[in-house]
CSV table of C-alpha atoms in Angstrom, one decimal:
chain,number,residue,atom,x,y,z
X,315,UNK,CA,-29.9,124.5,-57.4
X,316,UNK,CA,-29.5,128.0,-56.0
X,317,UNK,CA,-30.0,126.7,-52.4
X,318,UNK,CA,-27.2,124.2,-53.0
X,319,UNK,CA,-24.9,126.9,-54.3
X,320,UNK,CA,-25.5,129.6,-51.6
X,321,UNK,CA,-26.4,127.4,-48.6
X,322,UNK,CA,-25.2,123.9,-48.8
X,323,UNK,CA,-21.8,124.5,-50.4
X,324,UNK,CA,-20.6,127.0,-47.8
X,325,UNK,CA,-21.9,124.8,-45.0
X,326,UNK,CA,-20.1,121.8,-46.5
X,327,UNK,CA,-16.8,123.7,-46.9
X,328,UNK,CA,-17.0,125.1,-43.3
X,329,UNK,CA,-17.6,121.6,-42.0
X,330,UNK,CA,-14.8,120.2,-44.1
X,331,UNK,CA,-12.4,122.9,-42.9
X,332,UNK,CA,-13.4,122.2,-39.3
X,333,UNK,CA,-13.1,118.5,-39.4
X,334,UNK,CA,-10.4,118.3,-42.0
X,335,UNK,CA,-7.5,118.3,-39.5
X,336,UNK,CA,-9.4,116.0,-37.1
X,337,UNK,CA,-10.0,113.4,-39.8
X,338,UNK,CA,-6.4,113.6,-41.0
X,339,UNK,CA,-7.4,115.5,-44.2
X,340,UNK,CA,-5.0,117.8,-45.9
X,341,UNK,CA,-4.8,119.8,-49.0
X,342,UNK,CA,-2.2,119.7,-51.8
X,343,UNK,CA,-3.2,123.2,-52.7
X,344,UNK,CA,-1.7,126.3,-51.0
X,345,UNK,CA,-5.1,127.5,-50.1
X,346,UNK,CA,-7.9,125.2,-51.1
X,347,UNK,CA,-11.6,125.3,-50.5
X,348,UNK,CA,-11.0,123.6,-47.2
X,349,UNK,CA,-9.1,126.7,-46.0
X,350,UNK,CA,-5.8,124.8,-45.4
X,351,UNK,CA,-2.8,126.8,-46.3
X,352,UNK,CA,0.7,125.4,-46.8
X,353,UNK,CA,3.3,126.8,-44.5
X,354,UNK,CA,6.7,127.6,-46.1
X,355,UNK,CA,8.3,130.2,-44.0
X,356,UNK,CA,11.6,128.2,-44.2
X,357,UNK,CA,11.8,128.6,-48.0
X,358,UNK,CA,9.8,127.2,-50.9
X,359,UNK,CA,10.3,126.7,-54.6
X,360,UNK,CA,8.1,125.4,-57.4
X,361,UNK,CA,7.5,121.7,-56.9
X,362,UNK,CA,8.7,121.5,-53.3
X,363,UNK,CA,6.8,119.3,-50.9
X,364,UNK,CA,4.4,120.8,-48.6
X,365,UNK,CA,5.7,120.5,-45.0
X,366,UNK,CA,2.9,121.7,-42.9
X,367,UNK,CA,-0.6,123.3,-43.2
X,368,UNK,CA,-2.7,125.5,-41.0
X,369,UNK,CA,-6.2,126.8,-41.3
X,370,UNK,CA,-6.7,130.3,-42.8
X,371,UNK,CA,-10.2,131.6,-43.1
X,372,UNK,CA,-10.7,132.8,-46.7
X,373,UNK,CA,-12.1,136.1,-45.4
X,374,UNK,CA,-8.6,137.1,-44.4
X,375,UNK,CA,-7.9,137.8,-48.1
X,376,UNK,CA,-10.9,140.0,-48.6
X,377,UNK,CA,-8.9,143.3,-47.8
X,378,UNK,CA,-5.5,142.0,-48.5
X,379,UNK,CA,-3.1,144.1,-50.6
X,380,UNK,CA,-3.2,143.3,-54.2
X,381,UNK,CA,0.0,143.9,-56.3
X,382,UNK,CA,-1.6,143.2,-59.6
X,383,UNK,CA,-5.1,142.4,-61.0
X,384,UNK,CA,-5.9,139.5,-58.7
X,385,UNK,CA,-6.0,135.7,-58.8
X,386,UNK,CA,-5.8,134.3,-62.4
X,387,UNK,CA,-4.2,131.2,-63.9
X,388,UNK,CA,-1.1,130.1,-62.2
X,389,UNK,CA,-1.6,132.5,-59.3
X,390,UNK,CA,-2.4,131.9,-55.6
X,391,UNK,CA,-3.0,133.9,-52.5
X,392,UNK,CA,-0.1,134.2,-50.0
X,393,UNK,CA,0.6,135.5,-46.5
X,394,UNK,CA,4.2,136.5,-46.0
X,395,UNK,CA,6.3,138.0,-43.2
X,396,UNK,CA,7.5,141.5,-43.4
X,397,UNK,CA,11.1,140.4,-44.0
X,398,UNK,CA,10.1,138.0,-46.8
X,399,UNK,CA,9.6,138.7,-50.5
X,400,UNK,CA,8.1,137.1,-53.5
X,401,UNK,CA,10.1,137.1,-56.7
X,402,UNK,CA,8.9,136.7,-60.3
X,403,UNK,CA,10.5,134.2,-62.6
X,404,UNK,CA,12.4,137.0,-64.3
X,405,UNK,CA,13.8,138.3,-60.9
X,406,UNK,CA,14.8,134.7,-60.0
X,407,UNK,CA,16.8,134.5,-63.3
X,408,UNK,CA,18.7,137.8,-62.4
X,409,UNK,CA,19.6,136.7,-58.9
X,410,UNK,CA,23.0,135.2,-58.8
X,411,UNK,CA,22.8,131.5,-57.9
X,412,UNK,CA,25.7,131.2,-55.5
X,413,UNK,CA,27.9,133.4,-57.6
X,414,UNK,CA,31.4,133.9,-56.2
X,415,UNK,CA,32.3,137.5,-55.3
X,416,UNK,CA,35.0,139.3,-57.2
X,417,UNK,CA,38.2,139.7,-55.2
X,418,UNK,CA,40.4,142.8,-55.6
X,419,UNK,CA,43.9,142.3,-54.1
X,420,UNK,CA,45.7,145.6,-53.4
X,421,UNK,CA,49.4,145.8,-52.5
X,422,UNK,CA,50.3,149.0,-50.8
X,423,UNK,CA,53.8,150.2,-49.9
X,424,UNK,CA,53.8,151.4,-46.3
X,425,UNK,CA,56.8,150.3,-44.2
X,426,UNK,CA,55.0,151.3,-40.9
X,427,UNK,CA,52.2,148.8,-41.6
X,428,UNK,CA,54.3,146.2,-43.4
X,429,UNK,CA,52.9,142.6,-43.0
X,430,UNK,CA,49.3,143.8,-42.1
X,431,UNK,CA,46.4,142.8,-44.2
X,432,UNK,CA,42.8,144.3,-44.3
X,433,UNK,CA,39.8,142.5,-45.8
X,434,UNK,CA,36.3,143.8,-46.2
X,435,UNK,CA,33.2,143.5,-48.4
X,436,UNK,CA,32.6,146.5,-50.6
X,437,UNK,CA,29.3,148.0,-51.7
X,438,UNK,CA,28.8,145.4,-54.4
X,439,UNK,CA,29.2,142.5,-52.1
X,440,UNK,CA,32.8,141.8,-53.6
X,441,UNK,CA,35.8,141.4,-51.4
X,442,UNK,CA,38.6,144.0,-51.2
X,443,UNK,CA,42.0,142.7,-49.8
X,444,UNK,CA,44.7,145.2,-49.0
X,445,UNK,CA,48.2,143.9,-48.2
X,446,UNK,CA,50.7,146.3,-46.8
X,447,UNK,CA,54.4,145.7,-47.7
X,448,UNK,CA,57.7,147.4,-47.2
X,449,UNK,CA,59.5,149.2,-50.0
X,450,UNK,CA,61.6,146.2,-51.2
X,451,UNK,CA,58.6,143.8,-51.4
X,452,UNK,CA,56.6,146.5,-53.3
X,453,UNK,CA,59.4,146.8,-55.8
X,454,UNK,CA,59.5,143.0,-56.3
X,455,UNK,CA,55.8,142.7,-56.5
X,456,UNK,CA,55.7,145.2,-59.4
X,457,UNK,CA,58.2,143.1,-61.4
X,458,UNK,CA,56.1,140.4,-63.2
X,459,UNK,CA,59.1,138.0,-63.3
X,460,UNK,CA,59.9,138.1,-59.6
X,461,UNK,CA,59.1,135.2,-57.3
X,462,UNK,CA,57.1,137.6,-55.1
X,463,UNK,CA,55.0,138.5,-58.0
X,464,UNK,CA,54.4,134.9,-59.0
X,465,UNK,CA,53.4,134.0,-55.4
X,466,UNK,CA,50.9,136.8,-55.1
X,467,UNK,CA,49.4,135.9,-58.5
X,468,UNK,CA,49.0,132.3,-57.5
X,469,UNK,CA,47.4,133.2,-54.1
X,470,UNK,CA,45.0,135.4,-56.0
X,471,UNK,CA,44.0,132.5,-58.3
X,472,UNK,CA,43.5,130.2,-55.3
X,473,UNK,CA,41.4,132.6,-53.5
X,474,UNK,CA,39.0,132.9,-56.5
X,475,UNK,CA,38.4,129.1,-56.7
């Protein structure tokens, strides 16, 4: 029994890893006993199909950084690029799922720049739009019942959709 555990088992796993790709074998595990690791550098989520595999010798994980107590239930080893990150389920819930940015529309009276518009992303990722107008347009925009005010309001609502 001891010989089987310490000699035959590792030999069989090495043979399986070496011949697995040759014989068309694959693994449904991210890193199985056969040493095949799923490749997901284009993005991956729970339940996504495995698109490719490559051989990773298990010894590569011997001195790998550990960010918690180690492999336990529901965990798996990972090799990630420097510009990639792994998010916890809680962090995923906090991440906005395609949320639309808030839009701030400022109307500034400046006859020398009348008709010009500036648009930029602010520090929060929202959009700031500044429209420069002449004195008459500014006066009309400040009046809630004016046609200028209604048009600006409608355009703001369309931009948020």
